[in-house]
Structure formats: C-alpha cells, structure tokens
Tab-separated table of C-alpha atoms in Angstrom:
chain	number	residue	atom	x	y	z
B	1	MET	CA	38.297	58.454	-2.383
B	2	LYS	CA	36.912	56.168	-5.058
B	3	LYS	CA	33.590	54.374	-4.743
B	4	LYS	CA	33.805	50.632	-5.462
B	5	GLU	CA	31.212	47.872	-5.521
B	6	LEU	CA	32.257	44.247	-5.085
B	7	ILE	CA	30.102	41.205	-5.836
B	8	LEU	CA	30.461	38.467	-3.207
B	9	ASP	CA	29.407	35.526	-5.352
B	10	GLY	CA	28.330	32.556	-3.246
B	11	LEU	CA	27.810	34.408	0.060
B	12	SER	CA	25.332	32.209	1.945
B	13	CYS	CA	25.647	33.196	5.601
B	14	ALA	CA	23.938	36.341	6.908
B	15	ASN	CA	25.947	36.341	10.134
B	16	CYS	CA	29.201	35.992	8.148
B	17	ALA	CA	28.179	39.018	6.079
B	18	VAL	CA	28.020	41.096	9.267
B	19	LYS	CA	31.500	39.845	10.273
B	20	ILE	CA	32.929	40.760	6.867
B	21	GLU	CA	31.474	44.271	7.132
B	22	GLU	CA	32.921	44.814	10.604
B	23	LYS	CA	36.423	43.614	9.617
B	24	VAL	CA	36.506	45.687	6.410
B	25	LYS	CA	35.534	48.808	8.405
B	26	LYS	CA	38.775	48.413	10.393
B	27	ILE	CA	41.016	48.708	7.307
B	28	GLU	CA	42.750	52.093	7.219
B	29	GLY	CA	41.876	54.235	4.198
B	30	ILE	CA	38.434	52.704	3.728
B	31	ASN	CA	35.115	54.256	4.733
B	32	ASP	CA	31.366	54.097	4.007
B	33	VAL	CA	31.420	50.295	4.151
B	34	SER	CA	28.044	48.713	3.482
B	35	ILE	CA	27.401	45.021	2.840
B	36	ASN	CA	24.103	43.702	1.547
B	37	PHE	CA	23.621	39.989	2.144
B	38	VAL	CA	20.521	39.755	-0.030
B	39	THR	CA	22.115	41.300	-3.152
B	40	LYS	CA	25.539	39.851	-2.198
B	41	THR	CA	27.306	43.175	-2.723
B	42	LEU	CA	29.877	45.115	-0.714
B	43	LYS	CA	30.186	48.875	-1.278
B	44	VAL	CA	33.197	50.841	-0.058
B	45	ASN	CA	35.055	54.104	-0.578
B	46	VAL	CA	38.794	53.467	-0.956
B	47	ASP	CA	41.766	55.805	-1.238
B	48	ASP	CA	43.850	53.093	-2.922
B	49	GLU	CA	42.458	50.324	-5.156
B	50	ASN	CA	45.197	47.965	-3.925
B	51	LYS	CA	43.206	47.723	-0.689
B	52	LEU	CA	40.608	45.677	-2.571
B	53	LYS	CA	43.059	42.770	-2.219
B	54	GLU	CA	42.887	43.172	1.573
B	55	ILE	CA	39.098	43.093	1.394
B	56	GLU	CA	39.201	39.912	-0.707
B	57	LYS	CA	41.558	38.320	1.827
B	58	ILE	CA	39.120	39.108	4.681
B	59	VAL	CA	36.202	37.666	2.703
B	60	LYS	CA	38.166	34.461	1.981
B	61	GLU	CA	39.106	34.098	5.650
B	62	ILE	CA	35.480	34.206	6.757
B	63	GLU	CA	33.839	32.548	3.710
B	64	PRO	CA	36.455	30.542	1.713
B	65	ASP	CA	33.997	29.503	-1.037
B	66	VAL	CA	32.976	33.074	-1.880
B	67	LYS	CA	34.359	34.582	-5.082
B	68	VAL	CA	34.971	38.336	-5.090
B	69	TYR	CA	34.383	40.312	-8.308
B	70	ASP	CA	34.800	44.010	-8.996
B	71	LYS	CA	31.491	45.091	-10.542
B	72	ASP	CA	33.268	47.592	-12.831
B	73	ILE	CA	35.348	44.777	-14.336
B	74	ILE	CA	32.503	42.292	-14.940
B	75	LYS	CA	31.195	43.849	-18.105
B	76	ASN	CA	31.517	41.331	-20.918
B	77	ASP	CA	28.989	38.550	-21.374
B	78	SER	CA	31.416	35.678	-20.855
B	79	GLN	CA	32.290	36.891	-17.345
B	80	LYS	CA	28.608	37.344	-16.535
B	81	LYS	CA	27.875	33.814	-17.743
B	82	ASN	CA	30.735	32.415	-15.651
B	83	SER	CA	29.477	34.308	-12.613
B	84	LYS	CA	25.955	33.006	-13.203
B	85	ALA	CA	27.264	29.448	-13.613
B	86	ASP	CA	29.144	29.753	-10.310
B	87	ARG	CA	25.988	30.917	-8.538
B	88	GLU	CA	23.920	28.095	-9.991
B	89	LYS	CA	26.603	25.622	-8.957
B	90	ARG	CA	26.521	26.926	-5.379
B	91	PHE	CA	22.782	26.929	-4.944
B	92	ASN	CA	20.937	24.339	-6.971
B	93	LYS	CA	17.415	24.145	-5.588
B	94	LYS	CA	16.701	20.705	-7.032
B	95	ASP	CA	19.929	19.150	-5.683
B	96	GLU	CA	19.314	20.610	-2.233
B	97	ILE	CA	15.757	19.256	-2.068
B	98	VAL	CA	16.900	15.779	-3.218
B	99	ARG	CA	19.714	15.745	-0.638
B	100	LEU	CA	17.379	16.687	2.224
B	101	LEU	CA	14.661	14.233	1.134
B	102	TYR	CA	17.269	11.464	1.008
B	103	SER	CA	18.483	12.359	4.499
B	104	LEU	CA	14.913	12.626	5.832
B	105	THR	CA	13.997	9.193	4.387
B	106	ILE	CA	16.991	7.503	6.080
B	107	PHE	CA	16.130	9.369	9.312
B	108	ILE	CA	12.559	7.995	9.294
B	109	ILE	CA	13.830	4.460	8.569
B	110	ALA	CA	16.271	4.778	11.497
B	111	ILE	CA	13.399	5.749	13.822
B	112	LEU	CA	11.318	2.748	12.687
B	113	VAL	CA	14.197	0.248	13.033
B	114	LYS	CA	14.250	-1.298	16.523
B	115	GLU	CA	16.999	-3.894	16.304
B	116	PRO	CA	19.914	-4.312	15.931
B	117	PHE	CA	21.123	-1.167	17.668
B	118	SER	CA	24.257	-0.969	15.491
B	119	LEU	CA	22.100	-0.691	12.337
B	120	LYS	CA	19.889	1.951	13.951
B	121	LEU	CA	22.910	4.017	15.018
B	122	SER	CA	24.557	3.641	11.592
B	123	LEU	CA	21.422	4.941	9.854
B	124	PHE	CA	21.240	7.939	12.211
B	125	ILE	CA	24.917	8.766	11.595
B	126	PHE	CA	24.513	8.349	7.815
B	127	SER	CA	21.468	10.630	7.756
B	128	TYR	CA	23.281	13.166	9.964
B	129	LEU	CA	26.308	13.318	7.671
B	130	ILE	CA	24.195	13.699	4.506
B	131	SER	CA	22.295	16.671	5.912
B	132	GLY	CA	25.011	18.254	8.040
B	133	TRP	CA	28.416	17.612	6.506
B	134	ARG	CA	28.652	21.166	5.185
B	135	VAL	CA	27.812	22.650	8.591
B	136	LEU	CA	30.474	20.466	10.242
B	137	TYR	CA	33.055	21.301	7.576
B	138	ARG	CA	32.429	25.063	7.846
B	139	SER	CA	32.586	24.883	11.615
B	140	PHE	CA	35.899	22.971	11.544
B	141	THR	CA	37.564	25.324	9.020
B	142	ASN	CA	36.335	28.410	10.900
B	143	ILE	CA	37.708	27.109	14.205
B	144	LYS	CA	41.101	26.633	12.538
B	145	LYS	CA	41.000	30.314	11.562
B	146	GLY	CA	39.908	31.400	15.035
B	147	LEU	CA	36.377	32.255	13.889
B	148	ILE	CA	34.473	30.279	16.500
B	149	PHE	CA	31.255	32.127	17.185
B	150	ASP	CA	28.876	31.495	14.320
B	151	GLU	CA	25.751	29.428	13.631
B	152	ASN	CA	27.802	26.522	12.209
B	153	PHE	CA	29.648	26.231	15.510
B	154	LEU	CA	26.395	26.390	17.491
B	155	MET	CA	24.749	23.689	15.378
B	156	SER	CA	27.824	21.446	15.469
B	157	ILE	CA	28.311	21.451	19.244
B	158	ALA	CA	24.561	21.189	19.866
B	159	THR	CA	24.075	18.133	17.632
B	160	ILE	CA	27.348	16.405	18.569
B	161	GLY	CA	26.451	17.038	22.212
B	162	ALA	CA	23.057	15.414	21.618
B	163	PHE	CA	24.813	12.359	20.171
B	164	SER	CA	27.102	12.208	23.228
B	165	ILE	CA	24.143	11.967	25.623
B	166	GLY	CA	22.338	9.359	23.508
B	167	GLN	CA	19.750	11.651	21.881
B	168	PHE	CA	20.445	10.363	18.368
B	169	ALA	CA	17.040	11.126	16.843
B	170	GLU	CA	17.055	14.677	18.194
B	171	ALA	CA	20.590	15.345	16.942
B	172	VAL	CA	19.741	14.235	13.397
B	173	GLY	CA	16.296	15.870	13.413
B	174	VAL	CA	17.707	19.230	14.495
B	175	MET	CA	20.338	19.156	11.729
B	176	ILE	CA	17.819	18.177	9.032
B	177	PHE	CA	15.315	20.845	10.019
B	178	TYR	CA	18.080	23.439	10.318
B	179	GLU	CA	19.121	22.667	6.735
B	180	ILE	CA	15.479	22.798	5.582
B	181	GLY	CA	15.301	26.240	7.204
B	182	GLU	CA	18.467	27.270	5.338
B	183	LEU	CA	16.909	26.057	2.069
B	184	LEU	CA	13.735	28.076	2.687
B	185	GLN	CA	15.860	31.109	3.570
B	186	ASN	CA	17.817	30.798	0.297
B	187	LEU	CA	14.580	30.447	-1.678
B	188	ALA	CA	13.141	33.564	0.004
B	189	VAL	CA	16.295	35.565	-0.727
B	190	ASP	CA	16.411	34.410	-4.360
B	191	ASN	CA	12.734	35.222	-4.829
B	192	SER	CA	13.198	38.759	-3.499
B	193	ARG	CA	16.304	39.246	-5.630
B	194	ARG	CA	14.426	38.151	-8.751
B	195	SER	CA	11.709	40.737	-8.014
B	196	ILE	CA	14.325	43.483	-8.224
B	197	LYS	CA	16.122	41.947	-11.215
B	198	SER	CA	12.886	41.610	-13.207
B	199	LEU	CA	12.756	45.413	-13.209
B	200	LEU	CA	16.451	45.818	-13.991
B	201	GLU	CA	16.277	43.423	-16.944
B	202	ILE	CA	13.954	45.729	-18.935
B	203	ARG	CA	16.736	48.259	-19.509
B	204	PRO	CA	17.277	48.961	-23.277
B	205	ASP	CA	19.709	46.485	-24.848
B	206	TYR	CA	20.594	48.542	-27.919
B	207	ALA	CA	20.272	51.861	-29.745
B	208	ASN	CA	19.844	52.336	-33.516
B	209	ILE	CA	22.520	54.865	-34.509
B	210	ILE	CA	21.954	56.834	-37.734
B	211	ASP	CA	25.174	57.331	-39.692
B	212	ASP	CA	25.146	58.582	-43.329
B	213	ASP	CA	21.526	57.543	-43.883
B	214	ARG	CA	22.073	54.020	-42.618
B	215	THR	CA	21.373	52.585	-39.171
B	216	TYR	CA	23.146	49.980	-37.079
B	217	LYS	CA	22.685	48.657	-33.562
B	218	VAL	CA	25.131	49.474	-30.764
B	219	SER	CA	25.073	49.280	-26.998
B	220	PRO	CA	23.479	52.413	-25.409
B	221	GLN	CA	26.752	52.933	-23.497
B	222	GLU	CA	28.578	53.507	-26.819
B	223	VAL	CA	26.352	56.392	-27.973
B	224	SER	CA	27.802	59.908	-27.575
B	225	VAL	CA	25.985	63.160	-26.898
B	226	GLY	CA	24.895	64.801	-30.190
B	227	GLN	CA	24.528	61.560	-32.164
B	228	LEU	CA	21.236	60.674	-33.855
B	229	ILE	CA	19.305	57.498	-33.020
B	230	LEU	CA	16.255	55.937	-34.647
B	231	VAL	CA	13.507	54.599	-32.371
B	232	LYS	CA	11.044	52.246	-34.073
B	233	PRO	CA	7.497	51.358	-32.939
B	234	GLY	CA	7.529	48.977	-29.977
B	235	GLU	CA	11.076	49.881	-28.925
B	236	ARG	CA	12.096	51.457	-25.629
B	237	ILE	CA	13.844	54.829	-25.993
B	238	PRO	CA	17.409	54.086	-24.803
B	239	LEU	CA	18.726	57.611	-24.104
B	240	ASP	CA	17.450	61.072	-23.203
B	241	GLY	CA	17.161	63.480	-26.128
B	242	VAL	CA	15.053	65.716	-28.386
B	243	VAL	CA	12.896	64.550	-31.320
B	244	ILE	CA	14.160	66.118	-34.556
B	245	ARG	CA	12.063	64.092	-37.009
B	246	GLY	CA	8.733	62.240	-36.863
B	247	SER	CA	5.891	62.037	-34.386
B	248	THR	CA	4.455	59.220	-32.300
B	249	MET	CA	2.714	58.272	-29.067
B	250	VAL	CA	4.815	57.069	-26.151
B	251	ASP	CA	4.018	55.063	-23.027
B	252	THR	CA	5.558	57.011	-20.123
B	253	SER	CA	4.111	54.857	-17.304
B	254	ALA	CA	7.477	53.316	-16.309
B	255	LEU	CA	8.800	56.780	-15.383
B	256	THR	CA	5.797	58.958	-14.602
B	257	GLY	CA	3.119	56.462	-13.593
B	258	GLU	CA	0.743	58.050	-16.107
B	259	PRO	CA	-1.112	55.234	-17.902
B	260	VAL	CA	-2.412	57.378	-20.810
B	261	PRO	CA	0.072	57.570	-23.754
B	262	LYS	CA	1.570	60.941	-24.572
B	263	THR	CA	1.826	62.470	-28.075
B	264	ILE	CA	5.393	63.385	-29.078
B	265	LYS	CA	6.377	65.546	-32.072
B	266	GLU	CA	9.427	67.374	-33.419
B	267	GLY	CA	11.108	69.557	-30.801
B	268	ASP	CA	9.704	67.596	-27.839
B	269	GLU	CA	11.995	66.125	-25.194
B	270	VAL	CA	11.941	62.353	-24.657
B	271	LEU	CA	13.391	60.391	-21.751
B	272	SER	CA	15.030	56.985	-21.722
B	273	GLY	CA	12.508	54.397	-20.583
B	274	PHE	CA	9.609	55.744	-22.643
B	275	VAL	CA	8.132	53.089	-24.961
B	276	ASN	CA	7.490	54.155	-28.553
B	277	LEU	CA	4.013	52.928	-29.520
B	278	ASN	CA	3.179	53.647	-33.160
B	279	GLY	CA	5.602	55.804	-35.185
B	280	SER	CA	9.310	55.996	-36.017
B	281	ILE	CA	11.163	58.989	-34.594
B	282	THR	CA	14.694	60.334	-34.885
B	283	VAL	CA	16.165	61.532	-31.598
B	284	LYS	CA	19.228	63.707	-30.996
B	285	VAL	CA	20.959	62.382	-27.851
B	286	GLU	CA	21.468	64.966	-25.085
B	287	LYS	CA	22.777	62.774	-22.247
B	288	GLU	CA	25.093	59.786	-22.278
B	289	TYR	CA	23.750	56.485	-20.944
B	290	SER	CA	25.149	56.733	-17.398
B	291	GLN	CA	23.412	60.102	-16.947
B	292	SER	CA	20.120	59.140	-18.605
B	293	THR	CA	16.888	59.202	-16.625
B	294	TYR	CA	16.132	55.473	-16.803
B	295	SER	CA	19.703	54.499	-15.908
B	296	LYS	CA	19.486	56.726	-12.812
B	297	ILE	CA	16.162	55.151	-11.781
B	298	LEU	CA	17.523	51.611	-12.188
B	299	GLU	CA	20.577	52.584	-10.151
B	300	ILE	CA	18.308	53.812	-7.345
B	301	VAL	CA	16.347	50.542	-7.338
B	302	GLU	CA	19.489	48.400	-7.546
B	303	ASN	CA	21.062	50.211	-4.600
B	304	ALA	CA	17.868	50.693	-2.582
B	305	SER	CA	18.639	48.007	-0.031
B	306	SER	CA	22.061	49.532	0.763
B	307	LYS	CA	20.301	52.443	2.501
B	308	LYS	CA	19.604	50.623	5.723
B	309	ALA	CA	16.725	51.412	8.025
B	310	LYS	CA	17.405	52.220	11.676
B	311	THR	CA	16.088	48.794	12.734
B	312	GLU	CA	18.543	47.028	10.398
B	313	LYS	CA	21.495	48.972	11.818
B	314	ILE	CA	20.515	48.100	15.397
B	315	ILE	CA	20.216	44.381	14.556
B	316	SER	CA	23.588	44.352	12.740
B	317	LYS	CA	25.282	45.934	15.762
B	318	PHE	CA	23.534	43.629	18.243
B	319	SER	CA	24.473	40.462	16.301
B	320	ARG	CA	28.197	41.089	16.943
B	321	TYR	CA	27.735	40.392	20.637
B	322	TYR	CA	24.843	37.974	20.368
B	323	THR	CA	26.595	34.666	19.531
B	324	PRO	CA	29.379	34.878	22.159
B	325	ILE	CA	26.744	35.716	24.799
B	326	VAL	CA	24.675	32.698	23.693
B	327	VAL	CA	27.665	30.302	23.876
B	328	PHE	CA	28.792	31.442	27.326
B	329	SER	CA	25.191	31.436	28.575
B	330	ALA	CA	24.828	27.824	27.400
B	331	ILE	CA	28.037	26.847	29.229
B	332	ALA	CA	26.736	28.535	32.380
B	333	LEU	CA	23.380	26.761	31.985
B	334	ALA	CA	25.109	23.388	31.753
B	335	ILE	CA	27.487	23.876	34.703
B	336	LEU	CA	26.082	26.283	37.304
B	337	PRO	CA	22.603	24.804	38.080
B	338	PRO	CA	23.961	21.306	38.949
B	339	LEU	CA	26.581	22.908	41.221
B	340	VAL	CA	24.195	25.388	42.874
B	341	PHE	CA	20.875	23.535	42.944
B	342	GLY	CA	21.991	19.949	42.475
B	343	GLY	CA	20.350	17.566	40.046
B	344	PRO	CA	21.771	15.423	37.234
B	345	PHE	CA	24.378	17.101	35.043
B	346	LYS	CA	23.024	15.285	31.943
B	347	GLN	CA	19.631	17.017	32.287
B	348	TRP	CA	21.174	20.506	32.407
B	349	LEU	CA	23.556	19.689	29.541
B	350	TYR	CA	20.509	18.687	27.484
B	351	ARG	CA	18.834	22.028	28.294
B	352	ALA	CA	22.009	23.902	27.353
B	353	LEU	CA	22.077	22.117	23.987
B	354	VAL	CA	18.411	23.016	23.353
B	355	PHE	CA	19.268	26.623	24.207
B	356	LEU	CA	22.085	26.598	21.621
B	357	VAL	CA	19.837	25.224	18.881
B	358	ILE	CA	17.112	27.845	19.328
B	359	SER	CA	19.666	30.673	19.522
B	360	CYS	CA	21.225	30.469	16.025
B	361	PRO	CA	21.921	34.052	14.926
B	362	CYS	CA	21.319	33.818	11.163
B	363	ALA	CA	17.536	34.175	11.375
B	364	LEU	CA	17.950	37.210	13.630
B	365	VAL	CA	20.499	38.878	11.343
B	366	LEU	CA	18.614	38.105	8.124
B	367	SER	CA	14.929	38.463	9.019
B	368	ILE	CA	14.709	42.268	9.191
B	369	PRO	CA	16.886	43.101	6.121
B	370	LEU	CA	15.057	40.432	4.108
B	371	GLY	CA	11.720	41.928	5.169
B	372	TYR	CA	12.727	45.346	3.834
B	373	PHE	CA	14.257	43.886	0.682
B	374	ALA	CA	11.146	41.786	-0.032
B	375	GLY	CA	9.020	44.910	0.417
B	376	ILE	CA	11.158	46.926	-2.020
B	377	GLY	CA	11.068	44.036	-4.514
B	378	LYS	CA	7.303	43.602	-4.288
B	379	LEU	CA	6.717	47.330	-4.710
B	380	SER	CA	9.034	47.484	-7.744
B	381	LYS	CA	6.946	44.762	-9.429
B	382	LYS	CA	3.904	46.994	-8.862
B	383	GLY	CA	5.716	49.971	-10.410
B	384	VAL	CA	6.420	51.772	-7.111
B	385	LEU	CA	10.118	52.625	-6.701
B	386	VAL	CA	11.469	53.004	-3.156
B	387	LYS	CA	14.954	54.509	-2.717
B	388	GLY	CA	15.843	52.492	0.401
B	389	GLY	CA	14.746	50.654	3.521
B	390	ASN	CA	15.055	53.864	5.533
B	391	TYR	CA	12.359	55.488	3.353
B	392	LEU	CA	10.163	52.392	3.628
B	393	GLU	CA	10.412	52.581	7.416
B	394	THR	CA	9.209	56.214	7.301
B	395	LEU	CA	5.958	55.130	5.604
B	396	LYS	CA	4.650	53.592	8.842
B	397	LYS	CA	4.364	57.112	10.304
B	398	ILE	CA	2.077	58.353	7.502
B	399	ASP	CA	-1.621	58.680	8.311
B	400	THR	CA	-2.771	60.875	5.387
B	401	ILE	CA	-1.904	60.891	1.671
B	402	ILE	CA	-3.033	63.830	-0.528
B	403	PHE	CA	-3.172	63.348	-4.316
B	404	ASP	CA	-2.999	66.337	-6.642
B	405	LYS	CA	-5.293	65.081	-9.431
B	406	THR	CA	-7.714	62.305	-10.309
B	407	GLY	CA	-5.468	60.873	-13.047
B	408	THR	CA	-3.106	59.597	-10.388
B	409	LEU	CA	-5.756	57.288	-8.980
B	410	THR	CA	-7.478	56.114	-12.177
B	411	GLU	CA	-6.129	53.513	-14.592
B	412	GLY	CA	-6.560	55.637	-17.734
B	413	VAL	CA	-7.679	52.615	-19.735
B	414	PHE	CA	-10.481	53.249	-22.244
B	415	GLU	CA	-13.314	50.744	-22.477
B	416	VAL	CA	-16.253	50.472	-24.897
B	417	THR	CA	-19.458	50.419	-22.845
B	418	GLU	CA	-22.122	50.679	-25.600
B	419	VAL	CA	-22.453	50.682	-29.410
B	420	LYS	CA	-25.210	52.823	-30.972
B	421	ALA	CA	-25.897	52.306	-34.716
B	422	TYR	CA	-28.002	54.537	-37.044
B	423	ASN	CA	-29.118	54.697	-40.716
B	424	GLY	CA	-29.932	51.004	-41.073
B	425	ILE	CA	-26.580	49.457	-40.062
B	426	ASN	CA	-26.625	47.024	-37.127
B	427	SER	CA	-24.388	47.536	-34.126
B	428	HIS	CA	-22.285	44.395	-34.717
B	429	GLU	CA	-21.481	45.406	-38.300
B	430	LEU	CA	-20.577	48.922	-37.155
B	431	LEU	CA	-18.283	47.516	-34.468
B	432	LYS	CA	-16.633	45.197	-37.000
B	433	ILE	CA	-15.927	48.089	-39.411
B	434	ALA	CA	-14.488	50.205	-36.583
B	435	ALA	CA	-12.313	47.324	-35.327
B	436	TYR	CA	-10.879	46.627	-38.809
B	437	ALA	CA	-10.256	50.347	-39.341
B	438	GLU	CA	-8.227	50.437	-36.084
B	439	SER	CA	-6.509	47.065	-36.577
B	440	HIS	CA	-3.028	48.574	-37.135
B	441	SER	CA	-3.253	51.283	-34.467
B	442	ASN	CA	-1.937	51.161	-30.903
B	443	HIS	CA	-3.897	54.208	-29.771
B	444	PRO	CA	-5.720	53.554	-26.442
B	445	ILE	CA	-9.165	54.143	-28.033
B	446	ALA	CA	-8.289	51.836	-30.942
B	447	THR	CA	-7.122	49.161	-28.474
B	448	SER	CA	-10.416	49.372	-26.558
B	449	ILE	CA	-12.460	48.916	-29.764
B	450	LYS	CA	-10.423	45.881	-30.852
B	451	LYS	CA	-10.704	44.370	-27.392
B	452	TYR	CA	-14.508	44.840	-27.337
B	453	TYR	CA	-14.892	43.300	-30.852
B	454	ASP	CA	-12.626	40.383	-29.868
B	455	GLU	CA	-12.856	38.534	-33.218
C-alpha cells in the first residue's frame, strides 16, 4: 500500500467533505481514508495509483468546482502559483463582502418600498438571486446527480417555500444571512489555516553547499548525506549534521523551547531549525532533508488535524444520517399536525420551513473540527506543537503539570537592572562604552546592554 495525499482545491462545503470521505472508503483497495475540510486535504493508502482517478471522479460528482492535485506532483513554483491563483479566485473576501452588501442594500430598499407591489416583489427577487444564486445552482446540479440531502437543498426548498406562501422578506433575509454565515465560516477557516502556515513558511529555503572552496545555494532537498554546507550568521541551519569548522551561538528555541542561546563548536551536533546567531560554521550533513529534525516537526504540525479526536469522529458519523432525518421530519411536521390536530396547513408548512432553515448540517459538521484546528493553530503560533486533535482532547483530563527545572518556566532573557560606575567615570558614559563595545554582538548579555542604552 502506498500513502497518498491529495489537495482538494476549492472545497467549500464541510458536509460535502464528509460525503466524499464516506464514498472513497467504499472503493476496494483503499484504506485509512481521512479527509480534512479545514486543510482541504484527503489522505489515503492505495494499492494501485490508478485508483486516484476514481477518487477524483467521486470528488467531481459531489463538488464539481473542486480541483484535485496530488501533493507529490505539485512541487515546482509555477504549479504552486496556479494553485494559489485558483484558491484566490474561488474565495475572494472583498468580492464576497461587496456582493452581500449589494444584496442587503436592495433587500432593505424592498422592505421600505410600499407600492407598487410588482416593484417590491422584483426587488426581493433580485436581492434573493444576488445572494443565493450559487446555493440554488449547487442544489439543482446535486439533485441531477442524485445527491439531494445537503445544506444547499435545505436552504433552497426552505426559501422557495417561503416565497410560495408569501413570506418574501423572510425568504430573502434567510438566504442573505445564511451567506453571511458562510462568509464568516470561510474567514474563520482561512484564519486558522494561516496560523498553521505561518509556522510552515519558516522552513529553510536554501543550503550553502561547499564545493572545491566555493559555495553556491541549492534547495535543502538536493543536499546529500556527507556533503559540506556553510551556515552564515542569521541563517537557519537547513539540515542535521556535525560542525567540522568554526564556532558560534545558536538559537534552539524553535525545537527545544530553551530561550537561552547555546554555544556550538567543532564536533558538536546541530539540528535543522537552529538559528545561527553570530559566527560562520561548516557542517557535515548526516541526514537528508526528509529525515531532518525540523522537517519531521513541520510534518507533524501539518498533519496534526488529520488525527481526529473522538468527538470529531462521532460528529462525522452522525452527520451522515442527520440531513435525511431533518428533511423527513420537516415533511412530517408540515403534513401530520393538520391531519391529526386540524388547523391551517399554511401555518404548519411555515413551521416546517423554519425547522429546515435552523437544521442546516454544515455548522454541525464544521464547528468541532474547526475548534480543534483553531486550537492547534493558536498553539503553534505560541511555539507549542500539538500532534493532533486527539492529543488536544486528552489535555482536558489533566489536573497537574510537573516541570523538571526552572528554565522551562522562565524567559531566559537578560535585562540590565542597574549600572554602577567607579574611578570617576559616570554611569551614562560607562553604559555608552559598554554598548558600543557590544554593538556587533548578538550575545544575550550584549543585546540587553544595547537595549538598556537605547541610543
């Protein structure tokens, strides 16, 4: 079995993501299927790569606008740029806000207009189509494919039903506020995704290979074990290895959490992700990029949300049955009470439509995974790496944390608290001399002196 990761570019429906996962699980020769709506990735183990075409066909059936990419193939910059352009084309925050404001303005005008009725109705319909045409289109295309039970279908029949019983304002209002909710959902997802990506983007872009006493830049993936690389001050060490020439201080906080720089000399081991602070060093590479420490950490963070918590799994399973139950319950609510208890059919139809509107499944399917993903993203920005939602869920059971040493809890940042001068020199002059003496040093004590002098 071969592990594959597919990017579902343009996936915008949480409930559809669950449907894709369930259908892919039924393909013979595929196992360990896991879809992540927030990162828009689908991970599978396949015995035959030709089955990826079947997966793409399923995705297109459920979400025709989604483009499917094999992550292993998208490696060159032009493909990445094209993929990014596609994503920006699908979700342009500014365009969405303008569209909804335009629809909302026409909706308000329609409410204020009293006569003639034809103008009022035309404005309501115009506003409805501006805000809801995509929902109606998705619903229509899904019905043609036999995919009836989704939130687009619920919103379409609820709002069209409201129009049919003369509740024009409610029909348009529901559609506008549903789309506003979708916009806020997309913004929340994008924000959480950026939190993770901000960490992933600090991976080393290049390595300085030493070849016959000259150096040139290459991608870290191109460096072989045993080759020599030069790491200059301010650069991030791209690969794991051993220092064979030079000495320096390195910032290890990204990997170890230790804020105090560590002194490195010949013969010492260095890990990818360390930041070289003040001296050039030559490193003999001992691990290729895919096996390097920092690459492994980034992989853990990138794949953290694929390890689903128990709550997420329960919600995903429940959502399969949720929408059909809602639809049939709404039909029963519209038909049975008038027959059993009497009363106007129109009143019960109205209640059934309200029931449909408040029962859209996307919020249910998305809320819990997004909560975990947002938590992982927020923690990663703080420098705390969580390997998955299942581990995050375990934290709620902890009542005691024991730390092994004080350095774990302190910042390790030096600070000048007082200057004492002797032999006739004043304290300001002494501080100035010390600051100028340390002006080219990145040592923590030097940094604290320069910060205190602040001139």
